[in-house]
Coordinates of C-alpha atoms in Angstrom, one line a residue:
Chain A
X1 CA -30.2 -29.7 51.9
X2 CA -31.5 -32.6 54.5
X3 CA -34.3 -33.4 51.7
X4 CA -31.7 -33.7 49.2
X5 CA -29.6 -36.5 51.0
X6 CA -32.8 -38.1 51.7
X7 CA -33.5 -38.2 48.0
X8 CA -30.1 -39.3 47.2
X9 CA -30.2 -42.1 49.3
X10 CA -33.2 -43.6 48.5
X11 CA -33.8 -42.6 44.6
X12 CA -36.3 -45.0 43.0
X13 CA -34.5 -46.6 40.5
X14 CA -35.6 -50.3 39.7
X15 CA -32.4 -52.4 39.5
X16 CA -31.1 -52.4 35.8
X17 CA -34.1 -49.9 34.6
X18 CA -32.9 -47.4 32.1
X19 CA -34.6 -44.3 31.6
X20 CA -35.2 -43.6 28.3
X21 CA -35.9 -40.1 27.0
X22 CA -37.1 -38.1 24.0
X23 CA -36.3 -34.6 24.1
X24 CA -38.3 -32.3 21.1
X25 CA -36.5 -29.1 20.2
X26 CA -36.6 -26.6 17.7
X27 CA -33.1 -25.5 17.0
X28 CA -30.9 -23.8 19.1
X29 CA -34.0 -21.3 20.5
X30 CA -33.8 -20.6 24.0
X31 CA -36.2 -22.8 25.5
X32 CA -34.8 -25.7 23.7
X33 CA -31.3 -24.6 25.2
X34 CA -32.7 -24.6 28.4
X35 CA -34.6 -27.5 28.4
X36 CA -31.5 -29.7 27.0
X37 CA -29.5 -28.0 30.1
X38 CA -32.2 -29.1 32.6
X39 CA -32.8 -32.3 31.7
X40 CA -29.0 -33.5 31.4
X41 CA -28.6 -31.7 35.0
X42 CA -31.6 -33.4 36.4
X43 CA -30.5 -36.8 34.9
X44 CA -27.0 -36.8 36.3
X45 CA -28.3 -35.8 39.8
X46 CA -31.2 -38.3 39.8
X47 CA -30.3 -41.2 37.7
X48 CA -26.5 -40.8 36.7
X49 CA -25.5 -43.5 34.4
X50 CA -28.6 -45.0 33.7
X51 CA -30.3 -43.0 31.2
X52 CA -30.3 -41.8 27.1
X53 CA -31.8 -39.2 25.9
X54 CA -32.5 -38.9 22.1
X55 CA -33.1 -35.4 20.8
X56 CA -35.2 -34.4 18.1
X57 CA -35.2 -30.9 16.0
X58 CA -38.4 -30.5 14.8
X59 CA -37.2 -28.3 12.4
X60 CA -35.3 -30.6 10.7
X61 CA -37.4 -34.2 11.6
X62 CA -41.2 -32.9 11.8
X63 CA -42.4 -36.0 10.7
X64 CA -40.7 -37.8 14.1
X65 CA -42.7 -34.8 15.9
X66 CA -46.3 -35.7 14.3
X67 CA -45.7 -39.5 14.7
X68 CA -45.3 -38.8 18.6
X69 CA -48.2 -36.2 18.6
X70 CA -45.8 -33.3 19.3
X71 CA -46.9 -29.8 18.9
X72 CA -44.7 -27.9 21.0
X73 CA -41.1 -27.5 21.8
X74 CA -39.6 -28.2 24.1
X75 CA -41.3 -31.7 24.8
X76 CA -40.0 -34.1 27.0
X77 CA -41.5 -37.4 26.6
X78 CA -40.4 -40.3 29.1
X79 CA -40.9 -43.4 26.9
X80 CA -39.5 -46.0 29.6
X81 CA -40.3 -46.9 32.1
X82 CA -43.7 -47.1 31.5
X83 CA -46.4 -45.2 31.7
X84 CA -45.5 -42.4 29.1
X85 CA -45.2 -38.9 30.3
X86 CA -45.3 -35.5 28.3
X87 CA -43.6 -32.6 30.3
X88 CA -43.9 -29.5 28.1
X89 CA -41.8 -26.6 28.4
X90 CA -38.3 -25.3 29.4
X91 CA -38.1 -27.5 32.4
X92 CA -37.2 -24.6 34.6
X93 CA -39.1 -25.9 37.7
X94 CA -36.8 -28.7 38.6
X95 CA -39.2 -29.9 41.5
X96 CA -42.3 -30.2 39.0
X97 CA -40.2 -32.0 36.5
X98 CA -38.7 -34.4 39.0
X99 CA -42.2 -35.2 40.3
X100 CA -43.4 -35.5 36.8
X101 CA -41.0 -38.0 35.6
X102 CA -41.1 -39.9 38.9
X103 CA -37.7 -39.2 39.6
X104 CA -38.2 -38.2 43.5
X105 CA -36.6 -40.0 45.9
X106 CA -39.1 -40.6 49.0
X107 CA -42.4 -40.7 49.7
X108 CA -42.7 -37.5 51.3
X109 CA -41.3 -35.7 48.6
Chain B
X1 CA -33.8 -21.6 -3.0
X2 CA -36.8 -22.5 -4.1
X3 CA -38.3 -22.2 -1.2
X4 CA -37.1 -18.3 -0.9
X5 CA -38.3 -17.9 -4.3
X6 CA -41.9 -18.8 -3.4
X7 CA -41.8 -16.9 -0.4
X8 CA -40.9 -13.7 -2.1
X9 CA -44.2 -14.6 -4.5
X10 CA -46.0 -14.9 -1.7
X11 CA -44.8 -11.8 0.0
X12 CA -45.4 -10.0 -3.4
X13 CA -49.0 -11.5 -3.9
X14 CA -50.3 -10.3 -0.7
X15 CA -49.0 -6.9 -0.9
X16 CA -51.0 -3.9 -2.0
X17 CA -49.2 -1.7 0.5
X18 CA -46.7 -1.0 -2.0
X19 CA -49.0 -0.1 -4.6
X20 CA -52.9 1.4 -5.5
X21 CA -53.8 -2.1 -6.5
X22 CA -56.9 -3.4 -5.4
X23 CA -56.4 -5.3 -2.1
X24 CA -56.7 -9.0 -3.4
X25 CA -59.3 -11.2 -2.0
X26 CA -60.3 -14.7 -1.7
X27 CA -64.4 -15.5 -2.4
X28 CA -65.4 -17.2 0.5
X29 CA -68.4 -18.8 -1.3
X30 CA -71.0 -17.8 1.1
X31 CA -72.9 -15.5 -1.4
X32 CA -74.2 -13.2 1.0
X33 CA -70.9 -12.8 2.7
X34 CA -69.0 -12.3 -0.4
X35 CA -71.1 -9.0 -1.1
X36 CA -71.0 -7.4 2.5
X37 CA -67.0 -8.1 2.1
X38 CA -67.2 -6.5 -0.9
X39 CA -65.2 -9.6 -2.7
X40 CA -64.1 -11.8 0.3
X41 CA -61.3 -12.3 2.6
X42 CA -58.4 -10.6 2.2
X43 CA -55.7 -13.1 0.6
X44 CA -52.7 -13.6 2.3
X45 CA -53.8 -12.1 5.7
X46 CA -55.5 -13.1 8.6
X47 CA -59.2 -12.9 9.2
X48 CA -60.4 -13.1 12.7
X49 CA -64.3 -14.9 13.3
X50 CA -65.4 -14.1 16.6
X51 CA -68.3 -15.1 18.4
X52 CA -69.7 -17.2 21.7
X53 CA -70.1 -20.7 21.8
X54 CA -72.4 -22.4 19.2
X55 CA -72.6 -19.1 16.8
X56 CA -71.3 -21.0 14.0
X57 CA -68.0 -19.8 14.0
X58 CA -66.6 -23.1 12.9
X59 CA -69.1 -23.6 10.1
X60 CA -68.5 -20.5 8.6
X61 CA -64.5 -21.0 8.5
X62 CA -65.0 -24.5 7.4
X63 CA -67.3 -23.4 4.6
X64 CA -64.7 -20.7 3.4
X65 CA -61.9 -23.7 3.5
X66 CA -64.1 -26.2 1.5
X67 CA -65.2 -23.4 -0.8
X68 CA -61.4 -22.9 -1.7
X69 CA -60.5 -26.8 -1.6
X70 CA -63.1 -27.4 -4.4
X71 CA -61.8 -24.3 -6.2
X72 CA -58.3 -25.2 -6.5
X73 CA -56.8 -23.8 -3.6
X74 CA -56.2 -26.6 -0.9
X75 CA -56.7 -26.0 2.6
X76 CA -55.6 -27.2 6.3
X77 CA -57.6 -27.0 8.9
X78 CA -56.0 -26.9 12.6
X79 CA -58.6 -28.0 15.4
X80 CA -57.4 -27.1 18.9
X81 CA -60.7 -28.0 20.5
X82 CA -62.5 -30.9 18.3
X83 CA -61.2 -34.4 17.2
X84 CA -60.7 -34.3 13.3
X85 CA -63.2 -37.6 13.4
X86 CA -65.8 -35.3 15.1
X87 CA -65.5 -32.6 12.5
X88 CA -65.5 -34.9 9.8
X89 CA -69.0 -36.2 11.0
X90 CA -70.3 -33.0 12.0
X91 CA -69.6 -31.8 8.5
X92 CA -71.4 -34.3 7.1
X93 CA -74.9 -32.5 8.5
X94 CA -74.1 -30.0 6.2
X95 CA -73.7 -32.3 3.3
X96 CA -69.8 -31.9 3.2
X97 CA -68.0 -35.0 2.8
X98 CA -64.4 -34.1 4.4
X99 CA -62.7 -37.3 3.6
X100 CA -63.2 -37.1 0.0
X101 CA -61.4 -34.0 -0.2
X102 CA -58.7 -35.1 2.3
X103 CA -58.1 -38.2 -0.4
X104 CA -57.5 -35.9 -3.0
X105 CA -55.0 -34.3 -0.9
X106 CA -57.4 -30.8 -1.0
X107 CA -58.0 -30.6 2.5
X108 CA -55.9 -31.8 5.7
X109 CA -57.3 -31.7 9.2
X110 CA -54.6 -31.4 11.5
X111 CA -55.2 -32.5 15.5
X112 CA -53.9 -29.9 17.1
X113 CA -55.2 -30.7 20.7
X114 CA -52.4 -30.8 23.2
X115 CA -52.3 -34.0 25.7
X116 CA -54.3 -32.7 28.5
X117 CA -52.1 -35.0 31.2
X118 CA -48.9 -33.4 29.7
X119 CA -47.4 -31.2 32.5
X120 CA -46.6 -28.1 31.5
X121 CA -43.3 -26.7 33.3
X122 CA -41.6 -23.1 31.9
X123 CA -42.1 -21.7 28.5
X124 CA -42.6 -23.4 25.2
X125 CA -43.6 -22.7 21.8
X126 CA -45.6 -24.1 18.9
X127 CA -42.6 -24.8 16.9
X128 CA -43.4 -28.1 16.3
X129 CA -47.0 -27.7 15.2
X130 CA -45.4 -25.0 12.6
X131 CA -42.9 -27.2 11.3
X132 CA -45.5 -30.1 10.7
X133 CA -47.7 -27.7 9.1
X134 CA -44.7 -26.4 6.8
X135 CA -44.4 -29.8 5.5
X136 CA -47.9 -30.5 5.0
X137 CA -48.5 -27.1 3.3
X138 CA -45.2 -27.6 1.0
X139 CA -46.8 -31.4 0.3
X140 CA -50.3 -30.3 -0.7
X141 CA -49.3 -26.8 -1.8
X142 CA -51.9 -25.3 0.7
X143 CA -53.2 -21.7 -0.1
X144 CA -55.7 -21.6 2.8
X145 CA -55.7 -22.2 6.8
X146 CA -58.5 -22.1 9.2
X147 CA -57.2 -22.0 12.8
X148 CA -60.1 -23.2 14.8
X149 CA -60.5 -22.1 18.4
X150 CA -57.0 -20.2 18.6
X151 CA -58.1 -19.3 22.1
X152 CA -57.7 -23.1 23.3
X153 CA -53.8 -22.8 22.7
X154 CA -53.7 -19.1 24.1
X155 CA -55.2 -20.5 27.5
X156 CA -52.2 -22.9 28.1
X157 CA -49.7 -19.4 28.2
X158 CA -49.8 -18.1 31.9
X159 CA -49.0 -14.7 30.8
X160 CA -50.1 -12.0 28.5
X161 CA -46.7 -11.4 27.2
X162 CA -46.1 -15.1 26.4
X163 CA -49.3 -15.2 24.4
X164 CA -48.5 -11.9 22.7
X165 CA -45.2 -13.7 21.6
X166 CA -47.0 -16.8 20.2
X167 CA -49.5 -14.8 18.3
X168 CA -46.9 -12.8 17.1
X169 CA -44.9 -15.4 15.9
X170 CA -47.6 -17.1 14.5
X171 CA -49.0 -13.9 12.4
X172 CA -45.4 -13.6 10.9
X173 CA -45.6 -17.7 10.2
X174 CA -48.5 -16.9 8.2
X175 CA -47.4 -13.8 6.5
X176 CA -44.3 -15.2 5.6
X177 CA -45.9 -18.4 3.9
X178 CA -48.6 -16.1 2.1
X179 CA -51.7 -18.0 3.7
X180 CA -55.1 -16.6 3.7
X181 CA -55.7 -17.5 7.4
X182 CA -59.3 -17.5 9.1
X183 CA -59.2 -17.8 12.8
X184 CA -61.9 -18.2 15.4
X185 CA -61.9 -17.2 18.8
X186 CA -64.5 -17.5 21.7
X187 CA -65.7 -14.6 23.3
X188 CA -68.6 -14.2 26.1
X189 CA -71.7 -12.1 25.9
X190 CA -71.1 -8.7 24.3
X191 CA -67.3 -8.5 23.5
X192 CA -66.5 -8.7 19.9
X193 CA -62.8 -9.6 20.4
X194 CA -62.1 -10.9 24.1
X195 CA -59.8 -8.0 25.6
X196 CA -57.6 -10.2 26.7
X197 CA -56.4 -11.1 23.7
X198 CA -56.3 -7.7 22.1
X199 CA -53.2 -8.8 20.1
X200 CA -55.4 -10.7 17.8
X201 CA -57.5 -7.7 16.8
X202 CA -54.2 -6.0 16.2
X203 CA -52.8 -9.1 13.9
X204 CA -56.4 -9.4 11.7
X205 CA -56.9 -7.5 8.9
X206 CA -60.3 -8.4 9.0
X207 CA -62.6 -9.2 12.0
X208 CA -65.9 -10.5 11.6
X209 CA -68.1 -11.3 14.7
X210 CA -71.0 -13.9 14.8
X211 CA -73.7 -14.1 17.7
X212 CA -76.9 -15.4 18.2
X213 CA -80.1 -13.9 20.0
X214 CA -83.3 -14.8 21.1
X215 CA -85.9 -12.6 21.2
X216 CA -89.6 -13.6 22.2
X217 CA -88.0 -17.5 21.9
X218 CA -87.0 -16.9 18.4
X219 CA -83.1 -17.3 17.8
X220 CA -81.6 -15.0 15.2
X221 CA -78.1 -15.3 14.3
X222 CA -76.2 -12.2 13.3
X223 CA -72.9 -11.2 11.7
X224 CA -71.0 -8.0 11.8
X225 CA -67.8 -7.1 10.2
X226 CA -66.0 -5.0 12.9
X227 CA -63.3 -3.6 10.6
X228 CA -61.3 -4.8 7.2
X229 CA -58.4 -2.9 6.6
X230 CA -57.6 -1.9 3.3
X231 CA -61.3 -2.7 2.1
X232 CA -64.7 -1.1 2.4
X233 CA -67.5 -3.2 3.7
X234 CA -71.2 -3.6 4.8
X235 CA -71.9 -1.5 8.1
X236 CA -74.8 -3.3 9.1
X237 CA -75.6 -6.5 11.4
X238 CA -76.2 -8.8 9.1
X239 CA -78.6 -11.7 9.8
X240 CA -78.0 -15.3 8.8
X241 CA -79.2 -18.9 8.8
X242 CA -77.5 -22.2 9.1
X243 CA -79.6 -24.9 7.2
X244 CA -78.8 -28.0 5.0
X245 CA -76.4 -26.3 3.0
X246 CA -74.3 -24.7 5.7
X247 CA -74.6 -20.4 5.9
X248 CA -76.5 -18.5 4.0
X249 CA -77.1 -14.6 4.4
X250 CA -79.4 -12.4 2.9
X251 CA -78.0 -8.9 3.3
X252 CA -79.8 -6.1 3.2
X253 CA -78.6 -2.8 1.8
X254 CA -81.0 -0.4 3.0
X255 CA -79.0 2.6 1.7
X256 CA -79.2 1.2 -2.2
X257 CA -82.9 0.9 -3.1
X258 CA -82.9 -0.6 -6.4
X259 CA -86.6 -0.7 -7.0
X260 CA -88.3 -1.1 -10.8
X261 CA -90.4 1.1 -12.1
X262 CA -93.7 0.2 -11.8
X263 CA -95.0 -1.6 -15.0
X264 CA -98.2 -1.2 -16.9
X265 CA -101.9 -1.4 -15.5
X266 CA -103.1 -5.5 -14.7
X267 CA -106.7 -6.3 -14.0
X268 CA -107.2 -7.1 -10.6
X269 CA -109.7 -9.7 -11.6
X270 CA -112.6 -7.4 -11.3
X271 CA -113.8 -5.1 -13.6
X272 CA -115.5 -3.1 -11.1
X273 CA -112.4 -2.5 -9.0
X274 CA -110.4 -1.9 -12.0
X275 CA -112.6 1.0 -12.7
X276 CA -112.2 2.3 -9.1
X277 CA -108.3 1.8 -9.6
X278 CA -108.4 3.6 -13.1
X279 CA -107.3 0.6 -14.7
X280 CA -106.3 -1.8 -12.2
X281 CA -103.1 -2.7 -9.8
X282 CA -100.0 -1.6 -11.0
X283 CA -97.6 -4.3 -12.3
X284 CA -94.6 -4.4 -10.0
X285 CA -95.7 -2.2 -7.0
X286 CA -97.2 -3.5 -3.5
X287 CA -101.0 -3.3 -2.6
X288 CA -102.5 -4.1 0.9
X289 CA -106.0 -5.4 1.2
X290 CA -107.0 -4.7 4.8
X291 CA -110.2 -5.9 6.4
X292 CA -111.7 -7.3 9.6
X293 CA -112.0 -11.1 9.9
X294 CA -114.5 -12.2 7.0
X295 CA -114.4 -8.7 4.9
X296 CA -113.1 -11.0 1.9
X297 CA -109.6 -10.1 2.0
X298 CA -108.6 -13.5 0.7
X299 CA -111.3 -13.8 -1.8
X300 CA -110.4 -10.2 -3.4
X301 CA -106.3 -11.5 -3.5
X302 CA -107.8 -14.9 -5.1
X303 CA -109.8 -13.1 -7.8
X304 CA -106.6 -11.6 -9.0
X305 CA -104.6 -14.8 -8.5
X306 CA -107.2 -16.5 -10.8
X307 CA -107.0 -13.8 -13.3
X308 CA -103.4 -13.2 -13.5
X309 CA -102.8 -17.2 -13.9
X310 CA -105.1 -17.4 -16.6
X311 CA -103.1 -14.5 -18.2
X312 CA -100.3 -16.9 -18.0
X313 CA -98.1 -15.3 -15.1
X314 CA -97.3 -17.4 -12.4
X315 CA -98.4 -16.1 -8.7
X316 CA -96.2 -17.3 -5.5
X317 CA -99.1 -17.8 -2.6
X318 CA -97.3 -17.4 0.5
X319 CA -100.1 -18.7 3.2
X320 CA -99.4 -18.1 6.7
X321 CA -103.0 -18.8 7.9
X322 CA -104.0 -21.9 6.2
X323 CA -102.8 -25.2 4.2
X324 CA -102.9 -25.0 0.2
X325 CA -105.8 -27.8 0.5
X326 CA -107.9 -25.4 2.9
X327 CA -107.4 -22.6 0.8
X328 CA -108.0 -24.7 -2.4
X329 CA -111.6 -25.8 -0.5
X330 CA -112.7 -22.4 0.8
X331 CA -112.3 -20.9 -2.4
X332 CA -114.7 -22.9 -4.3
X333 CA -117.5 -21.2 -2.5
X334 CA -117.0 -17.9 -4.2
X335 CA -116.5 -20.1 -7.2
X336 CA -112.6 -19.3 -7.4
X337 CA -111.1 -23.0 -8.9
X338 CA -107.6 -22.8 -7.8
X339 CA -106.4 -26.4 -8.0
X340 CA -106.3 -26.6 -11.9
X341 CA -104.2 -23.5 -11.5
X342 CA -101.5 -25.3 -9.2
X343 CA -101.8 -28.3 -11.1
X344 CA -100.3 -26.3 -13.9
X345 CA -97.8 -25.0 -11.8
X346 CA -99.2 -21.2 -12.8
X347 CA -99.9 -21.3 -8.9
X348 CA -97.6 -22.1 -6.1
X349 CA -99.1 -21.6 -2.7
X350 CA -96.6 -22.6 0.3
X351 CA -97.7 -22.6 3.7
X352 CA -95.8 -21.9 6.5
X353 CA -96.2 -21.8 10.3
X354 CA -94.8 -18.4 11.5
X355 CA -93.9 -19.4 14.7
X356 CA -91.6 -22.4 13.2
X357 CA -88.8 -20.5 12.0
X358 CA -87.3 -17.1 12.6
X359 CA -87.4 -14.1 10.3
X360 CA -84.4 -15.6 8.2
X361 CA -85.5 -18.8 7.4
X362 CA -88.7 -17.2 6.5
X363 CA -86.7 -15.0 4.4
X364 CA -84.6 -17.3 3.0
X365 CA -87.3 -19.4 1.9
X366 CA -89.6 -16.8 0.4
X367 CA -86.7 -15.5 -1.5
X368 CA -85.3 -19.2 -2.6
X369 CA -89.2 -19.3 -4.1
X370 CA -88.7 -16.0 -5.9
X371 CA -85.2 -16.8 -7.5
X372 CA -86.4 -20.4 -8.7
X373 CA -89.9 -20.2 -9.7
X374 CA -89.7 -16.4 -10.9
X375 CA -93.2 -15.4 -10.3
X376 CA -94.9 -12.5 -11.7
X377 CA -96.6 -11.6 -8.5
X378 CA -97.0 -12.9 -5.1
X379 CA -99.8 -13.0 -2.2
X380 CA -98.6 -12.6 1.5
X381 CA -101.5 -14.0 3.5
X382 CA -101.6 -12.5 5.7
X383 CA -98.9 -9.9 7.0
X384 CA -100.8 -9.9 10.5
X385 CA -99.5 -13.0 11.3
X386 CA -95.8 -12.0 10.6
X387 CA -95.7 -10.7 14.1
X388 CA -96.0 -14.6 15.1
X389 CA -92.4 -14.9 13.6
X390 CA -91.3 -12.9 17.0
X391 CA -92.6 -9.8 17.4
X392 CA -93.6 -6.7 15.6
X393 CA -90.0 -5.9 14.7
X394 CA -89.7 -9.2 13.3
X395 CA -93.0 -9.2 11.0
X396 CA -91.6 -5.3 10.0
X397 CA -88.0 -6.7 9.0
X398 CA -89.5 -9.6 7.1
X399 CA -92.1 -7.4 5.1
X400 CA -89.8 -4.8 4.5
X401 CA -87.0 -7.2 3.1
X402 CA -89.4 -9.4 0.8
X403 CA -91.8 -6.4 -0.2
X404 CA -88.0 -4.9 -1.2
X405 CA -87.0 -7.7 -3.0
X406 CA -90.1 -7.9 -5.1
X407 CA -89.5 -4.5 -5.9
X408 CA -86.1 -5.0 -6.8
X409 CA -87.5 -8.0 -9.2
X410 CA -90.8 -6.3 -10.4
X411 CA -93.0 -8.6 -8.9
X412 CA -96.5 -7.3 -7.5
X413 CA -97.3 -8.0 -4.3
X414 CA -100.3 -8.1 -2.7
X415 CA -100.2 -8.1 0.9
X416 CA -103.4 -9.2 2.9
X417 CA -104.0 -7.7 6.4
X418 CA -106.4 -8.7 9.0
X419 CA -107.3 -5.5 11.1
X420 CA -108.9 -6.3 14.5
X421 CA -109.7 -2.7 16.2
X422 CA -112.2 -0.3 15.0
X423 CA -109.5 2.1 13.7
X424 CA -108.5 0.6 10.7
X425 CA -106.4 3.3 9.3
X426 CA -104.2 3.1 12.5
X427 CA -104.0 -0.7 12.3
X428 CA -103.1 -0.3 8.5
X429 CA -100.0 1.8 9.1
X430 CA -99.4 -0.5 12.4
X431 CA -96.4 -2.5 11.4
X432 CA -94.7 0.4 9.8
X433 CA -94.5 -0.8 6.2
X434 CA -96.9 1.8 4.9
X435 CA -94.2 3.5 3.2
X436 CA -93.4 0.5 1.0
X437 CA -97.0 0.0 -0.1
X438 CA -98.4 1.9 -3.0
X439 CA -101.9 1.2 -3.0
X440 CA -104.5 0.2 0.0
X441 CA -107.8 -1.1 -0.3
X442 CA -110.0 -1.3 2.7
X443 CA -112.7 -3.7 3.3
X444 CA -115.5 -3.5 5.6
X445 CA -118.7 -5.3 6.2
X446 CA -121.7 -4.9 8.9
X447 CA -125.1 -5.6 9.2
X448 CA -127.7 -3.6 8.1
X449 CA -131.1 -2.7 9.4
X450 CA -132.9 -5.5 7.2
X451 CA -130.3 -7.9 8.8
X452 CA -128.2 -8.9 6.0
X453 CA -124.5 -8.1 5.4
X454 CA -123.5 -4.9 3.7
X455 CA -119.9 -5.4 2.4
X456 CA -117.5 -2.1 1.2
X457 CA -114.6 -1.5 -0.5
X458 CA -112.6 1.8 -0.6
X459 CA -109.1 2.5 -1.9
X460 CA -107.4 4.8 0.7
X461 CA -104.6 5.2 -1.2
X462 CA -103.1 4.6 -4.8
X463 CA -99.6 6.2 -5.7
X464 CA -99.2 7.8 -9.0
X465 CA -102.4 7.1 -10.1
X466 CA -106.0 8.3 -9.8
X467 CA -108.4 6.4 -7.7
X468 CA -112.1 7.2 -6.6
X469 CA -112.3 7.8 -3.0
X470 CA -116.0 6.6 -2.5
X471 CA -117.3 3.5 -0.4
X472 CA -118.2 0.9 -3.1
X473 CA -120.6 -2.0 -2.0
X474 CA -119.5 -5.0 -3.2
X475 CA -121.0 -8.7 -2.8
X476 CA -119.4 -12.1 -2.6
X477 CA -121.2 -14.3 -5.1
X478 CA -120.4 -18.1 -6.0
X479 CA -118.9 -16.6 -9.3
X480 CA -116.5 -14.3 -7.6
X481 CA -116.7 -10.8 -6.1
X482 CA -119.2 -8.1 -8.0
X483 CA -119.0 -4.5 -7.6
X484 CA -122.6 -2.8 -7.2
X485 CA -122.9 0.0 -9.2
X486 CA -123.7 3.1 -7.3

């Protein structure tokens, strides 16, 4: 609880910065649904109001997957702020996802 | 609708399970391999190529894919490990122009390397890759798919269960599309299929294992078909080579000997010896000329060579002892002029250093020469040098297969063997090929009491023909060989 509090207090969002995510899913397969849910939850908790999630269904739009070099689903790409980051999988490991997306609040996290 | 229909057709095309029809196959374009596989890879099924790093899996798979692409069956190569650009460059070393086929939409290289910086969090599947491939398959009407280094993909999964689930999904995907698939997987040491990926073995209808072994500093590549559901196949290990044309296999089918019946007698080039042999050598048989260094073996072989060439019969002289120039010049002393015969291409002299290549390469060159120049007779000078191809076993394999190939083609083989020990007879059967030799001529020489050299010749064996079993004195003169009348 303590850690979380500290996190909330100081999350590292540059002023006016909007996070842009692109989430590649494959229809409604279970890993894709889980990733959607996990991402929405993490964003709400960490960067409420300042994020945008574009969802691409690779089954309907394989060309976009190809252009983004996406081979597995689910794949989450942090488009902005740079540098780009890719996270593969259903995003079940919240701590890992937060760290990878640079959403962690404090230096000791 | 159209997709559904195509899918049904594809399922039908691959299905021998519902009938007694023969399993449909796809030629690999590697002649020897198609023989071993009795017509090629199973159409619409998965073939697994397993082997250690550098064993030739990728070349083999690519060669099959290119053969298909050139024969109107477009193909896709999925690269989990290598960059497409590197693959195009490597292919050049076998003289394969991938870009040309890519431009014609006959070939597509799919870069399937995952970003190494990507973070993995939780389960995932390769649906995106399959969706991209689906689009490609449709647009280019692909029939073949070559998935290189599937182990790299499987390494991403953290549990055997998820690996298995992914492979299963991939297998279903391949079958649904009726694709003829080749997959490579790396193995370590003696394994034929990595034990941790047992499911790979299950999903593949055909498993081919390739390996590379070094014996006596000479490397031999071998392949073996581990299984082939619904088809017969060659059960042995087949050595192969990789040369500038890719994979070449010369399969040995020891169980089927299709030797031609020996032809008529032909002159040995020496009237006296013809008498001893009751008419000469038998065409299409194997003759061994054995003796110590300086006994006159090469001279006797060249006497025959000249006579045959002058009759208009082509002779291939495989020389492991000296260069063509040295042979020509050495034979001038007994008065045998080989140069004019070489000029008219009646005589082909090919000199090879035994240790320069492995048995397979030697054999490949020899058989290629047999097919291209169609000689009536060959001379192997000397089979004792063949041990330097690696070992006694290597020499045995080379000679056994070369002599068998000659017998199948009705080509006479004159083999020269240098003996060293006193027990010449034991020396002759040394390499173990005596069962395939029809005639053995033994030459020996010793100093007589008067200080001159006495040379003797005897026929130790002559299958299916009477022969004299006496020792016959002979002399090497500047007009060839003279048998001294007893």
